[in-house]
């Protein structure tokens, strides 16, 4: 079985080895050292400033999205949400539930975000923050962070980035883009078990927003988490095992360039073109490639799974029979894509024969 999915993904042998070990007791200086090292290495990879803060949550990515919204904003704020798919919509739902006002910039499927979308926003400086899923995983679009960042800087908006499927696949630079909160999760490009999500906060948003919120949640209270992390601890039992997997990943990942998502994405897209398959003409994340297979996408997905033991990511709703999403995350190599392309060609031939007959 080979996973070309977006999370959980094909895991690295090293991660599986770490996973097989006994989980230790964690209120120890040894574990605190691991946590402080995790903090240092994540901040380095994200190029965040040394006074930034970090929160380790035992939750899937959505938990961290919700925690970020409720720890940073309240009824007095007005947010701008880039809604270009399922994950943009999720930010809107979170704000609806918590009574936080927002305006959505709605994009249709495969509509590219341009500076014109942002120019059209009325009274932009009256918003508090801009929320974006930098890779909108339902479409694969990688939004132009430079453009969004300039807009935020000019209008004095805080910038909240869900980089859950982008971290480890695309280049996310917190300092360069002035990102105030960056959300990442264990089961995507890092190829770890699901259950750990991490929020990195600029000192600016921490002092201006987080410290000033009245406490609204026990488990997700960022102030408490940040206070504990000063000594490398969490207020409650963390996902200890995944934090060891994370430590292993962060220490080893730079020497894995040959099979990086960027290289695999480029390789796969070239192969698609050479073999007459199509993908959208918009800026795409290295995390995935949506392959246009209308009206047979579900057929491809099912045959790949049942006959070839290859799992690509199906889509829901209107896109169900239109695309499958092929991931470039975790332990995959070029030859895996050669095999996938060959299987897709065989399936295409079979479908065409059936249609003719
Ligand atoms: C996967 C993902 C999430 C989180 O989903 P969970 O199922 O809660 O882990 C959030 N945002 C984006 C962009 C994602 O790709």
GROMACS .gro file of C-alpha atoms and ligand atoms in nm:
model
  372
    1UNK     CA    1   0.000   0.000   0.000
    2UNK     CA    2   0.142   0.338  -0.099
    3UNK     CA    3  -0.006   0.666   0.025
    4UNK     CA    4  -0.011   0.966  -0.208
    5UNK     CA    5  -0.236   1.132   0.046
    6UNK     CA    6  -0.219   1.461   0.237
    7UNK     CA    7  -0.230   1.329   0.589
    8UNK     CA    8  -0.159   1.087   0.732
    9UNK     CA    9   0.108   1.028   0.469
   10UNK     CA   10   0.366   0.763   0.388
   11UNK     CA   11   0.585   0.766   0.698
   12UNK     CA   12   0.966   0.763   0.713
   13UNK     CA   13   1.141   0.454   0.854
   14UNK     CA   14   1.310   0.672   1.115
   15UNK     CA   15   0.970   0.794   1.238
   16UNK     CA   16   0.840   0.438   1.257
   17UNK     CA   17   1.143   0.342   1.462
   18UNK     CA   18   1.086   0.630   1.706
   19UNK     CA   19   0.718   0.531   1.727
   20UNK     CA   20   0.806   0.178   1.833
   21UNK     CA   21   0.982   0.288   2.153
   22UNK     CA   22   0.834   0.298   2.504
   23UNK     CA   23   0.693   0.644   2.577
   24UNK     CA   24   0.873   0.787   2.881
   25UNK     CA   25   0.738   0.986   3.173
   26UNK     CA   26   0.750   1.350   3.066
   27UNK     CA   27   0.778   1.575   3.373
   28UNK     CA   28   1.155   1.549   3.355
   29UNK     CA   29   1.439   1.776   3.254
   30UNK     CA   30   1.528   1.530   2.977
   31UNK     CA   31   1.188   1.577   2.815
   32UNK     CA   32   1.198   1.954   2.873
   33UNK     CA   33   1.525   1.961   2.678
   34UNK     CA   34   1.355   1.784   2.385
   35UNK     CA   35   1.073   2.041   2.393
   36UNK     CA   36   1.309   2.337   2.403
   37UNK     CA   37   1.506   2.188   2.114
   38UNK     CA   38   1.180   2.137   1.919
   39UNK     CA   39   1.097   2.502   1.978
   40UNK     CA   40   1.438   2.620   1.862
   41UNK     CA   41   1.436   2.404   1.547
   42UNK     CA   42   1.081   2.497   1.442
   43UNK     CA   43   1.152   2.866   1.487
   44UNK     CA   44   1.466   2.827   1.281
   45UNK     CA   45   1.281   2.652   0.997
   46UNK     CA   46   1.010   2.920   0.997
   47UNK     CA   47   1.263   3.200   1.034
   48UNK     CA   48   1.065   3.347   1.320
   49UNK     CA   49   1.216   3.610   1.546
   50UNK     CA   50   1.381   3.500   1.869
   51UNK     CA   51   1.110   3.663   2.084
   52UNK     CA   52   0.830   3.465   1.913
   53UNK     CA   53   0.623   3.227   2.123
   54UNK     CA   54   0.524   2.865   2.062
   55UNK     CA   55   0.229   2.650   2.168
   56UNK     CA   56   0.225   2.270   2.140
   57UNK     CA   57  -0.132   2.139   2.133
   58UNK     CA   58  -0.264   1.785   2.142
   59UNK     CA   59  -0.521   1.839   1.868
   60UNK     CA   60  -0.562   1.802   1.495
   61UNK     CA   61  -0.505   2.110   1.280
   62UNK     CA   62  -0.861   2.234   1.315
   63UNK     CA   63  -0.820   2.244   1.693
   64UNK     CA   64  -0.520   2.472   1.649
   65UNK     CA   65  -0.710   2.693   1.401
   66UNK     CA   66  -0.993   2.735   1.651
   67UNK     CA   67  -0.755   2.786   1.944
   68UNK     CA   68  -0.569   3.056   1.752
   69UNK     CA   69  -0.888   3.244   1.670
   70UNK     CA   70  -1.025   3.239   2.024
   71UNK     CA   71  -0.693   3.327   2.189
   72UNK     CA   72  -0.626   3.621   1.959
   73UNK     CA   73  -0.968   3.772   1.882
   74UNK     CA   74  -1.303   3.861   2.033
   75UNK     CA   75  -1.628   4.050   1.963
   76UNK     CA   76  -1.440   4.377   1.920
   77UNK     CA   77  -1.240   4.251   1.623
   78UNK     CA   78  -1.327   4.230   1.255
   79UNK     CA   79  -1.138   3.978   1.047
   80UNK     CA   80  -1.077   3.929   0.677
   81UNK     CA   81  -1.085   3.564   0.575
   82UNK     CA   82  -0.965   3.438   0.241
   83UNK     CA   83  -1.223   3.173   0.157
   84UNK     CA   84  -1.111   2.976  -0.145
   85UNK     CA   85  -1.218   2.628  -0.040
   86UNK     CA   86  -1.298   2.393   0.246
   87UNK     CA   87  -1.031   2.519   0.483
   88UNK     CA   88  -1.105   2.887   0.425
   89UNK     CA   89  -1.467   2.807   0.499
   90UNK     CA   90  -1.358   2.643   0.823
   91UNK     CA   91  -1.213   2.972   0.950
   92UNK     CA   92  -1.551   3.133   0.871
   93UNK     CA   93  -1.734   2.861   1.066
   94UNK     CA   94  -1.506   2.908   1.365
   95UNK     CA   95  -1.578   3.282   1.369
   96UNK     CA   96  -1.955   3.218   1.332
   97UNK     CA   97  -1.954   2.989   1.633
   98UNK     CA   98  -1.753   3.227   1.849
   99UNK     CA   99  -1.940   3.539   1.742
  100UNK     CA  100  -1.640   3.709   1.584
  101UNK     CA  101  -1.722   3.944   1.295
  102UNK     CA  102  -1.555   3.883   0.962
  103UNK     CA  103  -1.575   3.949   0.593
  104UNK     CA  104  -1.489   3.668   0.352
  105UNK     CA  105  -1.304   3.713   0.025
  106UNK     CA  106  -1.471   3.433  -0.168
  107UNK     CA  107  -1.281   3.268  -0.451
  108UNK     CA  108  -1.430   3.017  -0.690
  109UNK     CA  109  -1.255   2.688  -0.750
  110UNK     CA  110  -0.929   2.754  -0.939
  111UNK     CA  111  -0.979   3.130  -0.927
  112UNK     CA  112  -0.635   3.275  -0.870
  113UNK     CA  113  -0.593   3.530  -0.593
  114UNK     CA  114  -0.460   3.855  -0.737
  115UNK     CA  115  -0.390   4.199  -0.591
  116UNK     CA  116  -0.720   4.315  -0.746
  117UNK     CA  117  -0.917   4.103  -0.499
  118UNK     CA  118  -0.743   4.291  -0.219
  119UNK     CA  119  -0.776   4.634  -0.378
  120UNK     CA  120  -1.154   4.592  -0.387
  121UNK     CA  121  -1.182   4.563  -0.008
  122UNK     CA  122  -1.345   4.868   0.141
  123UNK     CA  123  -1.186   5.041   0.440
  124UNK     CA  124  -0.917   4.775   0.477
  125UNK     CA  125  -0.759   4.948   0.774
  126UNK     CA  126  -1.073   4.888   0.980
  127UNK     CA  127  -1.003   4.516   0.998
  128UNK     CA  128  -0.792   4.365   1.276
  129UNK     CA  129  -0.641   4.070   1.095
  130UNK     CA  130  -0.618   3.867   0.775
  131UNK     CA  131  -0.666   3.491   0.797
  132UNK     CA  132  -0.539   3.267   0.518
  133UNK     CA  133  -0.473   2.899   0.455
  134UNK     CA  134  -0.157   2.959   0.254
  135UNK     CA  135  -0.205   2.630   0.072
  136UNK     CA  136  -0.581   2.584   0.040
  137UNK     CA  137  -0.555   2.207   0.042
  138UNK     CA  138  -0.892   2.149  -0.126
  139UNK     CA  139  -0.767   2.316  -0.448
  140UNK     CA  140  -0.390   2.307  -0.401
  141UNK     CA  141  -0.364   2.681  -0.466
  142UNK     CA  142  -0.062   2.841  -0.301
  143UNK     CA  143  -0.162   3.199  -0.231
  144UNK     CA  144   0.079   3.483  -0.294
  145UNK     CA  145   0.205   3.552   0.059
  146UNK     CA  146   0.411   3.846  -0.059
  147UNK     CA  147   0.100   4.020  -0.192
  148UNK     CA  148  -0.106   3.939   0.120
  149UNK     CA  149   0.179   4.044   0.346
  150UNK     CA  150   0.219   4.382   0.171
  151UNK     CA  151  -0.156   4.442   0.205
  152UNK     CA  152  -0.140   4.363   0.577
  153UNK     CA  153   0.165   4.582   0.636
  154UNK     CA  154   0.016   4.881   0.452
  155UNK     CA  155  -0.317   4.857   0.636
  156UNK     CA  156  -0.186   4.755   0.977
  157UNK     CA  157  -0.351   4.411   0.987
  158UNK     CA  158  -0.222   4.114   1.182
  159UNK     CA  159  -0.150   3.814   0.958
  160UNK     CA  160  -0.269   3.465   1.059
  161UNK     CA  161  -0.140   3.185   0.837
  162UNK     CA  162  -0.265   2.827   0.840
  163UNK     CA  163   0.044   2.658   0.696
  164UNK     CA  164  -0.073   2.311   0.790
  165UNK     CA  165  -0.023   2.151   0.450
  166UNK     CA  166   0.252   2.394   0.346
  167UNK     CA  167   0.501   2.358   0.630
  168UNK     CA  168   0.777   2.129   0.509
  169UNK     CA  169   0.658   2.158   0.147
  170UNK     CA  170   0.666   2.531   0.066
  171UNK     CA  171   0.887   2.807   0.194
  172UNK     CA  172   0.718   2.982   0.488
  173UNK     CA  173   0.919   3.272   0.629
  174UNK     CA  174   0.753   3.435   0.930
  175UNK     CA  175   0.991   3.728   0.956
  176UNK     CA  176   0.996   3.816   0.586
  177UNK     CA  177   0.617   3.807   0.551
  178UNK     CA  178   0.543   3.953   0.894
  179UNK     CA  179   0.337   3.650   0.997
  180UNK     CA  180   0.186   3.693   1.344
  181UNK     CA  181   0.052   3.341   1.389
  182UNK     CA  182   0.158   3.034   1.196
  183UNK     CA  183  -0.028   2.707   1.242
  184UNK     CA  184   0.126   2.368   1.159
  185UNK     CA  185   0.029   2.008   1.219
  186UNK     CA  186   0.205   1.673   1.254
  187UNK     CA  187   0.040   1.452   0.993
  188UNK     CA  188   0.110   1.646   0.673
  189UNK     CA  189   0.456   1.709   0.521
  190UNK     CA  190   0.642   1.606   0.834
  191UNK     CA  191   0.490   1.261   0.799
  192UNK     CA  192   0.429   1.210   1.172
  193UNK     CA  193   0.130   1.056   1.343
  194UNK     CA  194  -0.178   1.279   1.359
  195UNK     CA  195  -0.257   1.448   1.690
  196UNK     CA  196   0.001   1.724   1.739
  197UNK     CA  197  -0.049   2.081   1.620
  198UNK     CA  198   0.174   2.379   1.681
  199UNK     CA  199   0.109   2.753   1.677
  200UNK     CA  200   0.398   2.999   1.650
  201UNK     CA  201   0.312   3.356   1.752
  202UNK     CA  202   0.495   3.682   1.697
  203UNK     CA  203   0.573   3.876   2.013
  204UNK     CA  204   0.356   4.151   1.867
  205UNK     CA  205   0.034   3.946   1.861
  206UNK     CA  206   0.123   3.787   2.193
  207UNK     CA  207   0.150   4.123   2.370
  208UNK     CA  208  -0.124   4.304   2.179
  209UNK     CA  209  -0.385   4.030   2.167
  210UNK     CA  210  -0.315   3.706   2.354
  211UNK     CA  211  -0.214   3.865   2.684
  212UNK     CA  212  -0.517   4.093   2.677
  213UNK     CA  213  -0.787   3.830   2.621
  214UNK     CA  214  -0.990   3.717   2.920
  215UNK     CA  215  -0.952   3.342   2.963
  216UNK     CA  216  -1.213   3.162   2.751
  217UNK     CA  217  -1.085   2.807   2.752
  218UNK     CA  218  -0.901   2.587   2.996
  219UNK     CA  219  -0.737   2.337   2.763
  220UNK     CA  220  -0.647   2.573   2.480
  221UNK     CA  221  -0.538   2.873   2.687
  222UNK     CA  222  -0.227   3.004   2.506
  223UNK     CA  223  -0.107   3.210   2.802
  224UNK     CA  224  -0.085   2.899   3.016
  225UNK     CA  225   0.086   2.700   2.738
  226UNK     CA  226   0.341   2.974   2.671
  227UNK     CA  227   0.418   3.015   3.040
  228UNK     CA  228   0.482   2.639   3.074
  229UNK     CA  229   0.689   2.616   2.756
  230UNK     CA  230   0.939   2.862   2.907
  231UNK     CA  231   1.069   2.554   3.094
  232UNK     CA  232   0.992   2.309   2.812
  233UNK     CA  233   0.665   2.179   2.953
  234UNK     CA  234   0.294   2.182   2.869
  235UNK     CA  235   0.005   2.239   3.114
  236UNK     CA  236  -0.147   1.896   3.035
  237UNK     CA  237  -0.015   1.563   2.912
  238UNK     CA  238   0.116   1.633   2.561
  239UNK     CA  239   0.135   1.391   2.268
  240UNK     CA  240   0.469   1.271   2.407
  241UNK     CA  241   0.531   1.012   2.138
  242UNK     CA  242   0.466   1.251   1.850
  243UNK     CA  243   0.691   1.512   2.012
  244UNK     CA  244   0.976   1.258   1.992
  245UNK     CA  245   0.886   1.189   1.628
  246UNK     CA  246   0.895   1.565   1.569
  247UNK     CA  247   1.238   1.595   1.730
  248UNK     CA  248   1.374   1.322   1.504
  249UNK     CA  249   1.218   1.485   1.195
  250UNK     CA  250   1.351   1.833   1.272
  251UNK     CA  251   1.704   1.703   1.329
  252UNK     CA  252   1.726   1.494   1.015
  253UNK     CA  253   1.514   1.665   0.752
  254UNK     CA  254   1.762   1.899   0.583
  255UNK     CA  255   1.968   1.612   0.439
  256UNK     CA  256   1.667   1.475   0.255
  257UNK     CA  257   1.671   1.711  -0.042
  258UNK     CA  258   1.659   1.456  -0.322
  259UNK     CA  259   1.301   1.350  -0.241
  260UNK     CA  260   1.168   1.684  -0.117
  261UNK     CA  261   0.806   1.777  -0.196
  262UNK     CA  262   0.932   2.055  -0.429
  263UNK     CA  263   1.134   1.813  -0.639
  264UNK     CA  264   0.865   1.545  -0.641
  265UNK     CA  265   0.592   1.795  -0.734
  266UNK     CA  266   0.796   1.927  -1.026
  267UNK     CA  267   0.880   1.576  -1.142
  268UNK     CA  268   0.519   1.456  -1.126
  269UNK     CA  269   0.381   1.762  -1.308
  270UNK     CA  270   0.632   1.718  -1.591
  271UNK     CA  271   0.529   1.354  -1.620
  272UNK     CA  272   0.161   1.450  -1.629
  273UNK     CA  273   0.224   1.689  -1.916
  274UNK     CA  274   0.434   1.438  -2.109
  275UNK     CA  275   0.154   1.185  -2.080
  276UNK     CA  276  -0.141   1.406  -2.168
  277UNK     CA  277  -0.286   1.455  -1.819
  278UNK     CA  278  -0.400   1.798  -1.700
  279UNK     CA  279  -0.365   1.998  -1.381
  280UNK     CA  280  -0.491   2.352  -1.302
  281UNK     CA  281  -0.305   2.653  -1.433
  282UNK     CA  282  -0.281   2.840  -1.102
  283UNK     CA  283   0.007   2.877  -0.854
  284UNK     CA  284   0.022   2.541  -0.677
  285UNK     CA  285   0.169   2.431  -0.347
  286UNK     CA  286   0.442   2.168  -0.353
  287UNK     CA  287   0.223   1.967  -0.118
  288UNK     CA  288  -0.006   1.829  -0.386
  289UNK     CA  289  -0.108   1.825  -0.750
  290UNK     CA  290  -0.479   1.816  -0.840
  291UNK     CA  291  -0.517   1.599  -1.149
  292UNK     CA  292  -0.815   1.685  -1.370
  293UNK     CA  293  -0.997   1.362  -1.456
  294UNK     CA  294  -1.355   1.472  -1.516
  295UNK     CA  295  -1.588   1.280  -1.520
  296UNK     CA  296  -1.390   0.974  -1.410
  297UNK     CA  297  -1.200   1.093  -1.101
  298UNK     CA  298  -1.384   0.856  -0.866
  299UNK     CA  299  -1.315   0.564  -1.098
  300UNK     CA  300  -0.944   0.643  -1.103
  301UNK     CA  301  -0.940   0.671  -0.726
  302UNK     CA  302  -1.116   0.338  -0.676
  303UNK     CA  303  -0.917   0.141  -0.932
  304UNK     CA  304  -0.586   0.283  -0.804
  305UNK     CA  305  -0.683   0.176  -0.454
  306UNK     CA  306  -0.831  -0.167  -0.523
  307UNK     CA  307  -0.606  -0.290  -0.801
  308UNK     CA  308  -0.278  -0.104  -0.755
  309UNK     CA  309  -0.281  -0.043  -0.377
  310UNK     CA  310  -0.207   0.324  -0.441
  311UNK     CA  311  -0.409   0.574  -0.238
  312UNK     CA  312  -0.452   0.918  -0.388
  313UNK     CA  313  -0.670   1.178  -0.217
  314UNK     CA  314  -1.029   1.188  -0.338
  315UNK     CA  315  -1.226   1.512  -0.329
  316UNK     CA  316  -1.575   1.571  -0.196
  317UNK     CA  317  -1.882   1.758  -0.310
  318UNK     CA  318  -1.880   1.910  -0.657
  319UNK     CA  319  -1.522   1.801  -0.718
  320UNK     CA  320  -1.582   1.433  -0.649
  321UNK     CA  321  -1.574   1.327  -1.014
  322UNK     CA  322  -1.353   1.613  -1.129
  323UNK     CA  323  -1.014   1.580  -0.958
  324UNK     CA  324  -0.802   1.350  -0.750
  325UNK     CA  325  -0.531   1.514  -0.544
  326UNK     CA  326  -0.189   1.353  -0.554
  327UNK     CA  327   0.026   1.430  -0.251
  328UNK     CA  328   0.403   1.489  -0.248
  329UNK     CA  329   0.442   1.455   0.127
  330UNK     CA  330   0.622   1.205   0.344
  331UNK     CA  331   0.843   0.922   0.228
  332UNK     CA  332   0.792   0.916  -0.150
  333UNK     CA  333   1.042   0.903  -0.433
  334UNK     CA  334   1.046   0.966  -0.807
  335UNK     CA  335   0.998   0.600  -0.897
  336UNK     CA  336   0.674   0.597  -0.698
  337UNK     CA  337   0.543   0.860  -0.939
  338UNK     CA  338   0.663   0.660  -1.242
  339UNK     CA  339   0.449   0.374  -1.116
  340UNK     CA  340   0.152   0.599  -1.046
  341UNK     CA  341   0.165   0.752  -1.394
  342UNK     CA  342   0.187   0.407  -1.552
  343UNK     CA  343  -0.118   0.294  -1.355
  344UNK     CA  344  -0.310   0.608  -1.454
  345UNK     CA  345  -0.229   0.546  -1.820
  346UNK     CA  346  -0.353   0.187  -1.794
  347UNK     CA  347  -0.675   0.305  -1.630
  348UNK     CA  348  -0.725   0.571  -1.894
  349UNK     CA  349  -0.688   0.316  -2.171
  350UNK     CA  350  -0.935   0.083  -2.002
  351UNK     CA  351  -1.193   0.361  -1.958
  352UNK     CA  352  -1.153   0.473  -2.319
  353UNK     CA  353  -1.194   0.118  -2.448
  354UNK     CA  354  -1.513   0.077  -2.247
  355UNK     CA  355  -1.651   0.403  -2.385
  356UNK     CA  356  -1.578   0.296  -2.742
  357UNK     CA  357  -1.722  -0.052  -2.690
  358LIG     C1  358  -0.524   1.927   0.693
  358LIG     C2  359  -0.550   2.069   0.705
  358LIG     C3  360  -0.608   2.124   0.821
  358LIG     C4  361  -0.643   2.047   0.944
  358LIG     O1  362  -0.727   1.940   0.932
  358LIG     P1  363  -0.739   1.839   1.054
  358LIG     O2  364  -0.817   1.727   0.994
  358LIG     O3  365  -0.812   1.908   1.163
  358LIG     O4  366  -0.600   1.802   1.094
  358LIG     C5  367  -0.626   2.261   0.826
  358LIG     N1  368  -0.592   2.339   0.723
  358LIG     C6  369  -0.536   2.291   0.612
  358LIG     C7  370  -0.499   2.386   0.504
  358LIG     C8  371  -0.513   2.154   0.599
  358LIG     O5  372  -0.457   2.106   0.488
   0.00000   0.00000   0.00000
